[in-house]
PDB file of N, CA and C in Angstrom:
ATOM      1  N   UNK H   1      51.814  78.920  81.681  1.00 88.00           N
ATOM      2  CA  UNK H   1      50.763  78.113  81.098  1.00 88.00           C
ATOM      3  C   UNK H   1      49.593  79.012  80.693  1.00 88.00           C
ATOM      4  N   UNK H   2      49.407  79.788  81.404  1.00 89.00           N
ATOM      5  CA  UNK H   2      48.278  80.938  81.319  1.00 89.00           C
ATOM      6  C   UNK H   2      48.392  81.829  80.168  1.00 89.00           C
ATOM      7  N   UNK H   3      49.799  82.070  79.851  1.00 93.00           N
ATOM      8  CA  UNK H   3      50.234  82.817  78.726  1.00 93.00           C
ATOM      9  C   UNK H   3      50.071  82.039  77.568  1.00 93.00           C
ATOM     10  N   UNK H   4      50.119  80.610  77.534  1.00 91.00           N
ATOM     11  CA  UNK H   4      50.219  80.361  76.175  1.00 91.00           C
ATOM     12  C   UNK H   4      48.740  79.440  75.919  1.00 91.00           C
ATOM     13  N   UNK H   5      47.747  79.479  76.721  1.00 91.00           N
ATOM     14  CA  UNK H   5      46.648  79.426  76.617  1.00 91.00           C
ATOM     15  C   UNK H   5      46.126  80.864  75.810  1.00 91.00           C
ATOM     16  N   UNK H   6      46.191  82.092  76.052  1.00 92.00           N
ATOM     17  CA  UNK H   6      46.109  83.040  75.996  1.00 92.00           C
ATOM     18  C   UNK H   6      46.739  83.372  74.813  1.00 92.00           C
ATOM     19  N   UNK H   7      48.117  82.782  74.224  1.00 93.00           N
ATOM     20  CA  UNK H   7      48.573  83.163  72.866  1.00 93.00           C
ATOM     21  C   UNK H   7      47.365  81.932  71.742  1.00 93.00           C
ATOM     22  N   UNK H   8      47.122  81.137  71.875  1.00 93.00           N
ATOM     23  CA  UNK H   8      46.352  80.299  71.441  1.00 93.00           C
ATOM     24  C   UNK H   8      44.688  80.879  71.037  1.00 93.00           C
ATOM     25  N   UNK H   9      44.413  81.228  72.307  1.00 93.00           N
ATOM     26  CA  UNK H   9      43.062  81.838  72.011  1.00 93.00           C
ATOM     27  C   UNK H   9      43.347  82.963  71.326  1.00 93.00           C
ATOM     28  N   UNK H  10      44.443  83.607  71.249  1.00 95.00           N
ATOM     29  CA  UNK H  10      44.798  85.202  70.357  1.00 95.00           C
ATOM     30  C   UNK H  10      44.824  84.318  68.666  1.00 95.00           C
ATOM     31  N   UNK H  11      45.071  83.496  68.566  1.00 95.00           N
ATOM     32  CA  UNK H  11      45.470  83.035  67.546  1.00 95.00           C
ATOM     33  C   UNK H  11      44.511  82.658  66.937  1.00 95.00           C
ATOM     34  N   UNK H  12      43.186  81.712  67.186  1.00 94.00           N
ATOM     35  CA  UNK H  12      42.127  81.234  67.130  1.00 94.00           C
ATOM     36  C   UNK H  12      41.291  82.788  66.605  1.00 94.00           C
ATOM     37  N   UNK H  13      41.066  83.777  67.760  1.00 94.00           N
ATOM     38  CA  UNK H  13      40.711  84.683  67.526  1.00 94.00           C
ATOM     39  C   UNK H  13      40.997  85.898  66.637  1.00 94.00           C
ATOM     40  N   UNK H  14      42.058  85.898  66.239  1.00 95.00           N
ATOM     41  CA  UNK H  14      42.413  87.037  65.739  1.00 95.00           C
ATOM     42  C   UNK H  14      42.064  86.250  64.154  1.00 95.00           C
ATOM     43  N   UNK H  15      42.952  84.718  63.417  1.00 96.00           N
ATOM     44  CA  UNK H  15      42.260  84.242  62.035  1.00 96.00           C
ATOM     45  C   UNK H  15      40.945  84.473  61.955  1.00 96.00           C
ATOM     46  N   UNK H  16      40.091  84.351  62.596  1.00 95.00           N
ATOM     47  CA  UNK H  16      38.457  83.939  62.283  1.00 95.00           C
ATOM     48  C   UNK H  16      38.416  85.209  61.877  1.00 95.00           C
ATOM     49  N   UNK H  17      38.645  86.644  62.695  1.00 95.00           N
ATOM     50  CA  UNK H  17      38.205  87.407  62.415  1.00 95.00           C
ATOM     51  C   UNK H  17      38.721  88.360  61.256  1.00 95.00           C
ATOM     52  N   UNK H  18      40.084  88.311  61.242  1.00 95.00           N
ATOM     53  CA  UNK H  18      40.674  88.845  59.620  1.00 95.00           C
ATOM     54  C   UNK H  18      40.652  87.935  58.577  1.00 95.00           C
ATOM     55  N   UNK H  19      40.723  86.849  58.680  1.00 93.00           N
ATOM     56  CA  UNK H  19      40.474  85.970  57.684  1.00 93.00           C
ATOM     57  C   UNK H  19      39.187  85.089  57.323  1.00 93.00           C
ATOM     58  N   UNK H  20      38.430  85.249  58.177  1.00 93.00           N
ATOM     59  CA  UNK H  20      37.144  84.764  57.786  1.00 93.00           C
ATOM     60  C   UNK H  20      36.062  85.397  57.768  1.00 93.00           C
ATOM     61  N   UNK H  21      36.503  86.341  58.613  1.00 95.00           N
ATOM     62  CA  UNK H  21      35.022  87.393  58.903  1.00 95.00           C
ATOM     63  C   UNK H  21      35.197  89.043  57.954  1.00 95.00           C
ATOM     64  N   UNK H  22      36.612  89.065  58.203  1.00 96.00           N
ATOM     65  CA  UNK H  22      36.684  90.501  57.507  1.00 96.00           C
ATOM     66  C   UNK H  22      37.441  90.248  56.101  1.00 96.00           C
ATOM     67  N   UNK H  23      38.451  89.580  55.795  1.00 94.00           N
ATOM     68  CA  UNK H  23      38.570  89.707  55.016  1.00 94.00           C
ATOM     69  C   UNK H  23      37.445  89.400  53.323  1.00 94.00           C
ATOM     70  N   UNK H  24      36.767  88.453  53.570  1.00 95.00           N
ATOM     71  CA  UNK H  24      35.890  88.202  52.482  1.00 95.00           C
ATOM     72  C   UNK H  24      34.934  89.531  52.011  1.00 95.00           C
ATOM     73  N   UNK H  25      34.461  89.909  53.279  1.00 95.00           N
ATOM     74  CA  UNK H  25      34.034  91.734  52.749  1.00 95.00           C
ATOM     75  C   UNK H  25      35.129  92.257  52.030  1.00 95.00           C
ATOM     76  N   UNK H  26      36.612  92.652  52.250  1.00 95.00           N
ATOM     77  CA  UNK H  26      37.573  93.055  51.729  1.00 95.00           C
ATOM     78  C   UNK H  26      37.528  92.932  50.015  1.00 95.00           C
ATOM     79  N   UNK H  27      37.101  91.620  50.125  1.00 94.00           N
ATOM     80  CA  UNK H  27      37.308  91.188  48.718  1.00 94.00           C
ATOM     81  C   UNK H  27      36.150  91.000  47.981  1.00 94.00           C
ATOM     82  N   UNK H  28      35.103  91.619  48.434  1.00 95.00           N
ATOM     83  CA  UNK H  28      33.602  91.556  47.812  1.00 95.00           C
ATOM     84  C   UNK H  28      32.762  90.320  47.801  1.00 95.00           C
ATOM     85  N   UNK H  29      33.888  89.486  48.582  1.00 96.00           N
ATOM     86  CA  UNK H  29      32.872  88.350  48.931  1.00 96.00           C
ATOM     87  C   UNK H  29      31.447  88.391  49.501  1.00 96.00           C
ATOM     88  N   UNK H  30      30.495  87.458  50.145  1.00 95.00           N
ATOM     89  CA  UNK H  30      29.206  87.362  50.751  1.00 95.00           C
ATOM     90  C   UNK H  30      30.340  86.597  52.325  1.00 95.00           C
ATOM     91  N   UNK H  31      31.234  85.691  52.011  1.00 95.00           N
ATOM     92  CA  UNK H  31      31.077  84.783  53.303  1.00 95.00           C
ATOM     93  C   UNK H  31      32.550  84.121  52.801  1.00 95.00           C
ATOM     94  N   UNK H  32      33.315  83.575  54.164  1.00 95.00           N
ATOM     95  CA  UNK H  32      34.343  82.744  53.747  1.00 95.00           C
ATOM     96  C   UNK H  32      34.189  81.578  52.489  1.00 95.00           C
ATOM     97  N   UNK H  33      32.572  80.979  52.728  1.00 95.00           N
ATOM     98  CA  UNK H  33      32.726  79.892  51.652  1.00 95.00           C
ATOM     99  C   UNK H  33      32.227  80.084  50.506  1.00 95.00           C
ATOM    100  N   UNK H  34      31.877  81.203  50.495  1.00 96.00           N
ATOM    101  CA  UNK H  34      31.863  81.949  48.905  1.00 96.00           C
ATOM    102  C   UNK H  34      33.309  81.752  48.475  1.00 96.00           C
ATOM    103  N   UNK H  35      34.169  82.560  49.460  1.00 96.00           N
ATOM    104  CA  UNK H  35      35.580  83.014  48.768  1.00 96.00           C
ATOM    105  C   UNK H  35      36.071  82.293  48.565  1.00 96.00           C
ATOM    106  N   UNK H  36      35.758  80.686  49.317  1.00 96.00           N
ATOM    107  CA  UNK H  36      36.788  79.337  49.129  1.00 96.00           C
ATOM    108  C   UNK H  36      36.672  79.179  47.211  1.00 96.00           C
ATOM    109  N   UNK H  37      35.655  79.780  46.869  1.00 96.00           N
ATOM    110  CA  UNK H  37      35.059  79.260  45.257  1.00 96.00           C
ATOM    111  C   UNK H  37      36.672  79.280  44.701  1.00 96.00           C
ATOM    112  N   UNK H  38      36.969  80.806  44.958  1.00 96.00           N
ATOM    113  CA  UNK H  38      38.145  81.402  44.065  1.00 96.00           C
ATOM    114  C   UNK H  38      39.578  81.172  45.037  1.00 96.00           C
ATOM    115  N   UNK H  39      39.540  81.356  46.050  1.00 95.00           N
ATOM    116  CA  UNK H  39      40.546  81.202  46.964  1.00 95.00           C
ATOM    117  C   UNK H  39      40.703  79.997  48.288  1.00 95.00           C
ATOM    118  N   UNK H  40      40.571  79.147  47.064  1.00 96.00           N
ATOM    119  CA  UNK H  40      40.658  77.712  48.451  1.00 96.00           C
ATOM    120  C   UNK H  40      41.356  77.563  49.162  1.00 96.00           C
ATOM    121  N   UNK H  41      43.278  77.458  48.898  1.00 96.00           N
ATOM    122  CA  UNK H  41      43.769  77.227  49.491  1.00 96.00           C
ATOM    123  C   UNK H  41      44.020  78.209  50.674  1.00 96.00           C
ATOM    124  N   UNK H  42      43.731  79.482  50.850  1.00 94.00           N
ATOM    125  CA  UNK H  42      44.003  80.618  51.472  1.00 94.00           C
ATOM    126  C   UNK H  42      42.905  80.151  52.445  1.00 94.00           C
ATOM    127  N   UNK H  43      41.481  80.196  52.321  1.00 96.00           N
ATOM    128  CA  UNK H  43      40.461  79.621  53.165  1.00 96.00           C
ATOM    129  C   UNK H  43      41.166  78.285  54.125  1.00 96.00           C
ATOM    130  N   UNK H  44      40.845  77.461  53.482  1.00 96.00           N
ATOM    131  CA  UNK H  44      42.084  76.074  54.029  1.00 96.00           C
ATOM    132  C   UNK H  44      43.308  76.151  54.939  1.00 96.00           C
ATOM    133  N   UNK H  45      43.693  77.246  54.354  1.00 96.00           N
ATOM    134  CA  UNK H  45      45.478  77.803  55.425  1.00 96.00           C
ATOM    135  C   UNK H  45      44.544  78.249  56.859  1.00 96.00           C
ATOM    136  N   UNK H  46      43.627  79.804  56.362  1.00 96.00           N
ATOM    137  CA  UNK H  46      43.114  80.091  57.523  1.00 96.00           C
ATOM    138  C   UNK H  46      42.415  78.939  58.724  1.00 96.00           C
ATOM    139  N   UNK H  47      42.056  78.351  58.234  1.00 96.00           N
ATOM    140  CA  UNK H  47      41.028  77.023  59.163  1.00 96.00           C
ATOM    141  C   UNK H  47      41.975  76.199  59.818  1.00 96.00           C
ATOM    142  N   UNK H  48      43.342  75.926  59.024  1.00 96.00           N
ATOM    143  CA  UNK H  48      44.033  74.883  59.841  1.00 96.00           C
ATOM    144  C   UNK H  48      44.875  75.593  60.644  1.00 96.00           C
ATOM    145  N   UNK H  49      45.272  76.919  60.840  1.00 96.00           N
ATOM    146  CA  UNK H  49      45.737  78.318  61.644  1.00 96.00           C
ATOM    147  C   UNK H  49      44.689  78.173  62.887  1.00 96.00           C
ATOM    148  N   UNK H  50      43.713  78.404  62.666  1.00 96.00           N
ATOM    149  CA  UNK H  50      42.135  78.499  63.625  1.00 96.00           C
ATOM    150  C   UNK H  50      42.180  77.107  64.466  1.00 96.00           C
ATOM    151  N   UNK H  51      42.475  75.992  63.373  1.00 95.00           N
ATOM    152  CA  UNK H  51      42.819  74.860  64.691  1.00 95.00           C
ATOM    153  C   UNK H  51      43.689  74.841  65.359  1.00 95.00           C
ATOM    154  N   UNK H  52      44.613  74.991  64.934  1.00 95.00           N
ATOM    155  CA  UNK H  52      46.163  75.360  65.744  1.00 95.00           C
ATOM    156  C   UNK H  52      45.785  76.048  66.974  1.00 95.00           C
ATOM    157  N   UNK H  53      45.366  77.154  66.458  1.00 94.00           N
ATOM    158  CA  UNK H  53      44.917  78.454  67.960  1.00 94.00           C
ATOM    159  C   UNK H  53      44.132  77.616  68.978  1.00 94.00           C
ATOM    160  N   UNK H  54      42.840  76.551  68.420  1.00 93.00           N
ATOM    161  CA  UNK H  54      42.059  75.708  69.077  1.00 93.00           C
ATOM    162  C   UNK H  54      43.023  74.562  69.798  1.00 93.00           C
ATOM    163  N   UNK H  55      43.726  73.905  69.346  1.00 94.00           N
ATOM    164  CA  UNK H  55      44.236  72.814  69.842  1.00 94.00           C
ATOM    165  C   UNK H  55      45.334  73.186  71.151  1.00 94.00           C
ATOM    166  N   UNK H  56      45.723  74.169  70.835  1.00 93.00           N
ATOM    167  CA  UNK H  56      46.913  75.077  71.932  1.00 93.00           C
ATOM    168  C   UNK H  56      46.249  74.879  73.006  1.00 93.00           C
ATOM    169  N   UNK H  57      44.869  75.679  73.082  1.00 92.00           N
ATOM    170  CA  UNK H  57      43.873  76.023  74.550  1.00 92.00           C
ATOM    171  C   UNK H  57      43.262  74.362  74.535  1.00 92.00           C
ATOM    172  N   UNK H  58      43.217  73.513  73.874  1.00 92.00           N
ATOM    173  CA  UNK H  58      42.832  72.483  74.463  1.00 92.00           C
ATOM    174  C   UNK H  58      44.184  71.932  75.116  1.00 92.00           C
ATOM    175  N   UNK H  59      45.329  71.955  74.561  1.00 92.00           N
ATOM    176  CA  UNK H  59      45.901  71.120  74.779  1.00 92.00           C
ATOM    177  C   UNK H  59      46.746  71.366  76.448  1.00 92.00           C
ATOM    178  N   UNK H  60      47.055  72.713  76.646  1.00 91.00           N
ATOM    179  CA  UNK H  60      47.109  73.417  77.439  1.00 91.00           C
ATOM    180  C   UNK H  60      46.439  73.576  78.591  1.00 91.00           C
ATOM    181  N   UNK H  61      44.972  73.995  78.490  1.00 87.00           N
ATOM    182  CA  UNK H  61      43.876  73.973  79.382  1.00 87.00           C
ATOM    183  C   UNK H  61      43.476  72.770  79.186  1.00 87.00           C
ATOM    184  N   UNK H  62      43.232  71.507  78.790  1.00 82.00           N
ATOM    185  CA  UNK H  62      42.086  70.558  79.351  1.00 82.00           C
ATOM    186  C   UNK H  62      41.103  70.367  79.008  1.00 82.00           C
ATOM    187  N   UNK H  63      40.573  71.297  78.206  1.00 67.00           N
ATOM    188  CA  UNK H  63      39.236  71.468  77.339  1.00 67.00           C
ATOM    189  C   UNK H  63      39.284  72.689  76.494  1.00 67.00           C
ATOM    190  N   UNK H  64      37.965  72.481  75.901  1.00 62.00           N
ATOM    191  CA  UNK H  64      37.244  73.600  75.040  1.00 62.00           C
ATOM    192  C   UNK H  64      37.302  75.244  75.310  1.00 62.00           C
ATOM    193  N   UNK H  65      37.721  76.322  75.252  1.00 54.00           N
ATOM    194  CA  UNK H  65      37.848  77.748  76.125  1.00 54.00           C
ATOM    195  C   UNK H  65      36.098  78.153  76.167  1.00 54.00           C
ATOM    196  N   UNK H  66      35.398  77.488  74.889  1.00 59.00           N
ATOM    197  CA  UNK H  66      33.378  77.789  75.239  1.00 59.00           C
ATOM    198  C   UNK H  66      33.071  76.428  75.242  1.00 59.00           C
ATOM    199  N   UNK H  67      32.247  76.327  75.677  1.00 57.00           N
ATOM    200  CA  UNK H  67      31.243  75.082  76.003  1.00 57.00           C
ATOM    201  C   UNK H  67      30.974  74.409  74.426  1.00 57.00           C
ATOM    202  N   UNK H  68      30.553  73.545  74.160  1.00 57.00           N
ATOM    203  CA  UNK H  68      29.709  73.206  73.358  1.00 57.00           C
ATOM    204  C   UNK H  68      28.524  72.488  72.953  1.00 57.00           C
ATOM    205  N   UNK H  69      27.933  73.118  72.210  1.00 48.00           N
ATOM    206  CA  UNK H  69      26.547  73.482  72.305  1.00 48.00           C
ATOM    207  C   UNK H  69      25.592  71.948  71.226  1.00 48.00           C
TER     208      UNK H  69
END
């Protein structure tokens, strides 16, 4: 159970950060929702990937892996 909490949060974590955070620099973007202008559906894929990773550790653990604010 611990493991696939843990593949979940890898999953969550690892999209945001190649696909939302780094890749848009890659591509001379400012920000993911700049890039959605030209590349929606790719933005869109990444986010529903990012829930996936999210819903695993909820569904798994019981809650949220951070608080919310």
């Amino acid at each position: 159970m611990r493991r696939l909490i843990y593949c979940g949060e890898w999953i969550e974590s690892h999209v945001l950060h190649a696909f939302l955070l780094h890749l848009p620099d890659f591509l001379g973007y400012q920000s993911a929702i700049h890039m959605a202008a030209d590349h929606r559906e790719a933005v869109e894929k990444a986010l529903r990937l990012k829930k996936i990773g999210n819903n695993i550790v909820n569904l798994i653990g019981g809650r949220r892996s951070t608080p919310s604010t």
